[in-house]
N, CA, C and O atoms as a DFTB+ gen file, in Angstrom:
324 C
 N C O
     1  1     -13.998     -12.769      -0.806
     2  2     -14.913     -12.780      -1.929
     3  2     -14.147     -13.252      -3.167
     4  3     -12.968     -12.937      -3.330
     5  1     -14.807     -13.991      -4.018
     6  2     -14.143     -14.742      -5.075
     7  2     -13.707     -13.923      -6.286
     8  3     -12.730     -14.284      -6.942
     9  1     -14.399     -12.835      -6.598
    10  2     -14.125     -12.088      -7.824
    11  2     -13.850     -10.626      -7.485
    12  3     -14.476     -10.050      -6.596
    13  1     -12.895     -10.037      -8.216
    14  2     -12.487      -8.673      -7.905
    15  2     -12.095      -7.941      -9.177
    16  3     -11.597      -8.541     -10.128
    17  1     -12.329      -6.636      -9.178
    18  2     -11.831      -5.772     -10.252
    19  2     -11.636      -4.374      -9.698
    20  3     -12.281      -3.970      -8.730
    21  1     -10.722      -3.637     -10.342
    22  2     -10.438      -2.266      -9.932
    23  2     -10.578      -1.344     -11.129
    24  3     -10.064      -1.626     -12.211
    25  1     -11.285      -0.235     -10.920
    26  2     -11.437       0.793     -11.946
    27  2     -10.643       2.015     -11.508
    28  3     -10.663       2.387     -10.335
    29  1      -9.948       2.634     -12.448
    30  2      -9.230       3.882     -12.192
    31  2      -9.811       4.937     -13.117
    32  3      -9.733       4.817     -14.339
    33  1     -10.396       5.975     -12.521
    34  2     -11.076       7.015     -13.294
    35  2     -10.325       8.326     -13.101
    36  3     -10.275       8.853     -11.989
    37  1      -9.737       8.862     -14.180
    38  2      -9.006      10.130     -14.054
    39  2      -9.944      11.333     -14.084
    40  3     -10.946      11.339     -14.799
    41  1      -9.605      12.334     -13.307
    42  2     -10.313      13.609     -13.300
    43  2      -9.310      14.712     -13.615
    44  3      -8.100      14.491     -13.573
    45  1      -9.812      15.885     -13.927
    46  2      -8.933      16.998     -14.294
    47  2      -8.032      17.430     -13.132
    48  3      -6.887      17.833     -13.334
    49  1      -8.577      17.338     -11.903
    50  2      -7.809      17.744     -10.720
    51  2      -8.049      16.754      -9.577
    52  3      -9.000      15.974      -9.593
    53  1      -7.169      16.811      -8.600
    54  2      -7.340      15.979      -7.401
    55  2      -8.590      16.395      -6.631
    56  3      -9.264      15.548      -6.043
    57  1      -8.906      17.688      -6.630
    58  2     -10.111      18.160      -5.929
    59  2     -11.375      17.569      -6.543
    60  3     -12.293      17.187      -5.819
    61  1     -11.430      17.491      -7.877
    62  2     -12.603      16.900      -8.529
    63  2     -12.715      15.408      -8.222
    64  3     -13.821      14.894      -8.052
    65  1     -11.594      14.717      -8.153
    66  2     -11.612      13.299      -7.790
    67  2     -12.163      13.122      -6.373
    68  3     -12.915      12.185      -6.105
    69  1     -11.788      14.015      -5.481
    70  2     -12.271      13.958      -4.094
    71  2     -13.766      14.262      -4.023
    72  3     -14.491      13.612      -3.270
    73  1     -14.234      15.239      -4.793
    74  2     -15.663      15.550      -4.829
    75  2     -16.440      14.336      -5.339
    76  3     -17.483      13.985      -4.787
    77  1     -15.930      13.700      -6.390
    78  2     -16.595      12.503      -6.922
    79  2     -16.625      11.402      -5.868
    80  3     -17.659      10.761      -5.678
    81  1     -15.522      11.176      -5.189
    82  2     -15.473      10.148      -4.134
    83  2     -16.521      10.439      -3.071
    84  3     -17.279       9.551      -2.682
    85  1     -16.565      11.678      -2.601
    86  2     -17.521      12.035      -1.544
    87  2     -18.963      11.888      -2.016
    88  3     -19.840      11.529      -1.232
    89  1     -19.208      12.164      -3.283
    90  2     -20.563      12.037      -3.819
    91  2     -20.982      10.578      -3.963
    92  3     -22.131      10.225      -3.699
    93  1     -20.042       9.736      -4.384
    94  2     -20.358       8.327      -4.652
    95  2     -20.297       7.448      -3.398
    96  3     -20.931       6.395      -3.344
    97  1     -19.545       7.878      -2.407
    98  2     -19.355       7.053      -1.205
    99  2     -20.632       6.895      -0.387
   100  3     -20.764       5.936       0.375
   101  1     -21.568       7.818      -0.535
   102  2     -22.788       7.752       0.286
   103  2     -23.738       6.650      -0.174
   104  3     -24.583       6.199       0.599
   105  1     -23.605       6.214      -1.424
   106  2     -24.471       5.151      -1.943
   107  2     -23.980       3.796      -1.452
   108  3     -22.836       3.411      -1.695
   109  1     -24.856       3.080      -0.763
   110  2     -24.509       1.745      -0.282
   111  2     -24.741       0.710      -1.368
   112  3     -25.549       0.904      -2.276
   113  1     -24.021      -0.383      -1.254
   114  2     -24.260      -1.518      -2.146
   115  2     -25.608      -2.145      -1.793
   116  3     -25.965      -2.241      -0.619
   117  1     -26.340      -2.563      -2.797
   118  2     -27.645      -3.192      -2.564
   119  2     -27.466      -4.516      -1.822
   120  3     -28.217      -4.818      -0.895
   121  1     -26.485      -5.292      -2.227
   122  2     -26.200      -6.584      -1.586
   123  2     -24.889      -6.475      -0.828
   124  3     -23.863      -7.001      -1.261
   125  1     -24.929      -5.788       0.309
   126  2     -23.701      -5.508       1.055
   127  2     -22.923      -6.752       1.453
   128  3     -21.693      -6.716       1.471
   129  1     -23.582      -7.826       1.765
   130  2     -22.881      -9.036       2.163
   131  2     -22.238      -9.771       1.001
   132  3     -21.325     -10.573       1.197
   133  1     -22.716      -9.498      -0.215
   134  2     -22.214     -10.210      -1.391
   135  2     -21.246      -9.379      -2.218
   136  3     -20.494      -9.923      -3.027
   137  1     -21.258      -8.055      -2.021
   138  2     -20.389      -7.155      -2.780
   139  2     -19.774      -6.137      -1.828
   140  3     -20.457      -5.561      -0.981
   141  1     -18.475      -5.930      -1.984
   142  2     -17.784      -4.901      -1.207
   143  2     -17.168      -3.920      -2.201
   144  3     -16.478      -4.326      -3.136
   145  1     -17.421      -2.628      -1.994
   146  2     -16.866      -1.585      -2.860
   147  2     -15.992      -0.671      -2.012
   148  3     -16.411      -0.208      -0.951
   149  1     -14.777      -0.415      -2.483
   150  2     -13.848       0.464      -1.791
   151  2     -13.481       1.614      -2.712
   152  3     -13.065       1.394      -3.850
   153  1     -13.633       2.841      -2.224
   154  2     -13.292       4.027      -3.004
   155  2     -12.134       4.754      -2.340
   156  3     -12.128       4.970      -1.129
   157  1     -11.148       5.130      -3.159
   158  2     -10.024       5.937      -2.691
   159  2      -9.642       6.902      -3.806
   160  3     -10.107       6.780      -4.939
   161  1      -8.792       7.857      -3.468
   162  2      -8.233       8.735      -4.493
   163  2      -6.721       8.658      -4.428
   164  3      -6.132       8.409      -3.377
   165  1      -6.112       8.879      -5.580
   166  2      -4.660       8.970      -5.674
   167  2      -4.367      10.049      -6.700
   168  3      -4.617       9.872      -7.892
   169  1      -3.833      11.175      -6.226
   170  2      -3.645      12.357      -7.070
   171  2      -4.990      12.742      -7.692
   172  3      -5.940      13.026      -6.963
   173  1      -5.086      12.755      -9.015
   174  2      -6.337      13.164      -9.671
   175  2      -7.185      11.965     -10.093
   176  3      -8.072      12.102     -10.936
   177  1      -6.925      10.802      -9.521
   178  2      -7.636       9.589      -9.926
   179  2      -8.549       9.081      -8.811
   180  3      -8.183       9.065      -7.635
   181  1      -9.740       8.671      -9.217
   182  2     -10.652       7.958      -8.330
   183  2     -10.425       6.473      -8.578
   184  3     -10.512       6.011      -9.716
   185  1     -10.137       5.732      -7.528
   186  2      -9.862       4.299      -7.647
   187  2     -10.962       3.549      -6.912
   188  3     -11.199       3.766      -5.724
   189  1     -11.627       2.662      -7.643
   190  2     -12.758       1.919      -7.092
   191  2     -12.469       0.430      -7.236
   192  3     -12.214      -0.057      -8.338
   193  1     -12.510      -0.282      -6.131
   194  2     -12.294      -1.727      -6.141
   195  2     -13.582      -2.421      -5.732
   196  3     -14.204      -2.076      -4.728
   197  1     -13.963      -3.396      -6.525
   198  2     -15.159      -4.194      -6.265
   199  2     -14.724      -5.625      -5.957
   200  3     -13.897      -6.191      -6.672
   201  1     -15.273      -6.205      -4.904
   202  2     -15.092      -7.618      -4.568
   203  2     -16.483      -8.217      -4.442
   204  3     -17.351      -7.662      -3.769
   205  1     -16.690      -9.370      -5.103
   206  2     -18.033      -9.958      -5.100
   207  2     -17.964     -11.475      -5.030
   208  3     -16.960     -12.092      -5.386
   209  1     -19.064     -12.058      -4.560
   210  2     -19.180     -13.521      -4.488
   211  2     -19.257     -14.153      -5.870
   212  3     -18.650     -15.195      -6.122
   213  1     -20.013     -13.511      -6.770
   214  2     -20.226     -14.092      -8.099
   215  2     -19.924     -13.043      -9.169
   216  3     -19.928     -11.842      -8.902
   217  1     -19.663     -13.521     -10.379
   218  2     -19.439     -12.604     -11.492
   219  2     -20.685     -11.778     -11.782
   220  3     -20.585     -10.604     -12.136
   221  1     -21.845     -12.382     -11.633
   222  2     -23.096     -11.655     -11.862
   223  2     -23.225     -10.484     -10.895
   224  3     -23.566      -9.375     -11.308
   225  1     -22.957     -10.717      -9.627
   226  2     -23.042      -9.648      -8.633
   227  2     -21.998      -8.570      -8.911
   228  3     -22.266      -7.387      -8.704
   229  1     -20.822      -8.959      -9.374
   230  2     -19.785      -8.004      -9.735
   231  2     -20.258      -7.115     -10.882
   232  3     -20.104      -5.894     -10.827
   233  1     -20.830      -7.721     -11.914
   234  2     -21.332      -6.981     -13.070
   235  2     -22.451      -6.018     -12.676
   236  3     -22.445      -4.854     -13.076
   237  1     -23.398      -6.504     -11.900
   238  2     -24.534      -5.668     -11.474
   239  2     -24.034      -4.470     -10.655
   240  3     -24.509      -3.349     -10.831
   241  1     -23.092      -4.714      -9.779
   242  2     -22.553      -3.649      -8.937
   243  2     -21.814      -2.601      -9.771
   244  3     -21.987      -1.401      -9.561
   245  1     -20.999      -3.054     -10.708
   246  2     -20.254      -2.125     -11.559
   247  2     -21.216      -1.321     -12.431
   248  3     -21.038      -0.114     -12.593
   249  1     -22.226      -1.972     -12.991
   250  2     -23.200      -1.258     -13.825
   251  2     -23.905      -0.152     -13.039
   252  3     -24.048       0.968     -13.528
   253  1     -24.338      -0.468     -11.837
   254  2     -24.992       0.532     -10.999
   255  2     -24.051       1.673     -10.643
   256  3     -24.447       2.838     -10.644
   257  1     -22.808       1.333     -10.340
   258  2     -21.818       2.351     -10.016
   259  2     -21.570       3.263     -11.215
   260  3     -21.479       4.481     -11.061
   261  1     -21.460       2.681     -12.402
   262  2     -21.186       3.472     -13.606
   263  2     -22.327       4.458     -13.876
   264  3     -22.075       5.589     -14.292
   265  1     -23.557       4.050     -13.649
   266  2     -24.694       4.971     -13.804
   267  2     -24.527       6.176     -12.876
   268  3     -24.731       7.317     -13.293
   269  1     -24.160       5.925     -11.639
   270  2     -23.953       7.017     -10.684
   271  2     -22.747       7.864     -11.059
   272  3     -22.783       9.088     -10.937
   273  1     -21.688       7.222     -11.512
   274  2     -20.478       7.947     -11.913
   275  2     -20.772       8.887     -13.082
   276  3     -20.297      10.022     -13.097
   277  1     -21.540       8.427     -14.047
   278  2     -21.900       9.278     -15.186
   279  2     -22.662      10.511     -14.703
   280  3     -22.390      11.624     -15.155
   281  1     -23.608      10.322     -13.796
   282  2     -24.369      11.450     -13.251
   283  2     -23.438      12.434     -12.535
   284  3     -23.553      13.644     -12.729
   285  1     -22.532      11.930     -11.724
   286  2     -21.608      12.800     -10.986
   287  2     -20.703      13.561     -11.948
   288  3     -20.519      14.767     -11.784
   289  1     -20.138      12.898     -12.936
   290  2     -19.230      13.578     -13.866
   291  2     -19.973      14.625     -14.702
   292  3     -19.429      15.698     -14.962
   293  1     -21.190      14.335     -15.122
   294  2     -21.963      15.330     -15.867
   295  2     -22.294      16.534     -14.986
   296  3     -22.277      17.670     -15.461
   297  1     -22.592      16.300     -13.724
   298  2     -22.862      17.402     -12.799
   299  2     -21.618      18.238     -12.593
   300  3     -21.695      19.467     -12.605
   301  1     -20.466      17.600     -12.401
   302  2     -19.206      18.338     -12.242
   303  2     -18.905      19.168     -13.487
   304  3     -18.457      20.310     -13.383
   305  1     -19.147      18.603     -14.649
   306  2     -18.914      19.328     -15.909
   307  2     -19.820      20.557     -16.017
   308  3     -19.386      21.619     -16.463
   309  1     -21.072      20.403     -15.610
   310  2     -21.996      21.537     -15.724
   311  2     -21.622      22.666     -14.776
   312  3     -21.848      23.831     -15.101
   313  1     -21.054      22.357     -13.611
   314  2     -20.621      23.394     -12.692
   315  2     -19.322      24.056     -13.152
   316  3     -19.044      25.197     -12.782
   317  1     -18.539      23.358     -13.944
   318  2     -17.266      23.899     -14.435
   319  2     -17.473      24.928     -15.528
   320  3     -16.586      25.739     -15.792
   321  1     -18.638      24.906     -16.169
   322  2     -18.879      25.826     -17.293
   323  2     -19.300      27.192     -16.835
   324  3     -19.539      28.074     -17.660
């Protein structure tokens, strides 16, 4: 795939990064053949790599992922209180 980017999202603990990974991993890419998303953790960081055919598909995929990430982080925060 022609275009790629990696996001590194820090969490307070490695366990929270793993919970976020498990929550986000179940969502499939809408255009699976045009976008590939890989999620891993390293210590307390969630690492997400996107590979896409076009810049537009890369942007759309990242935007959708960020919406889900915001929901997951807000949910984790509410359970921490």
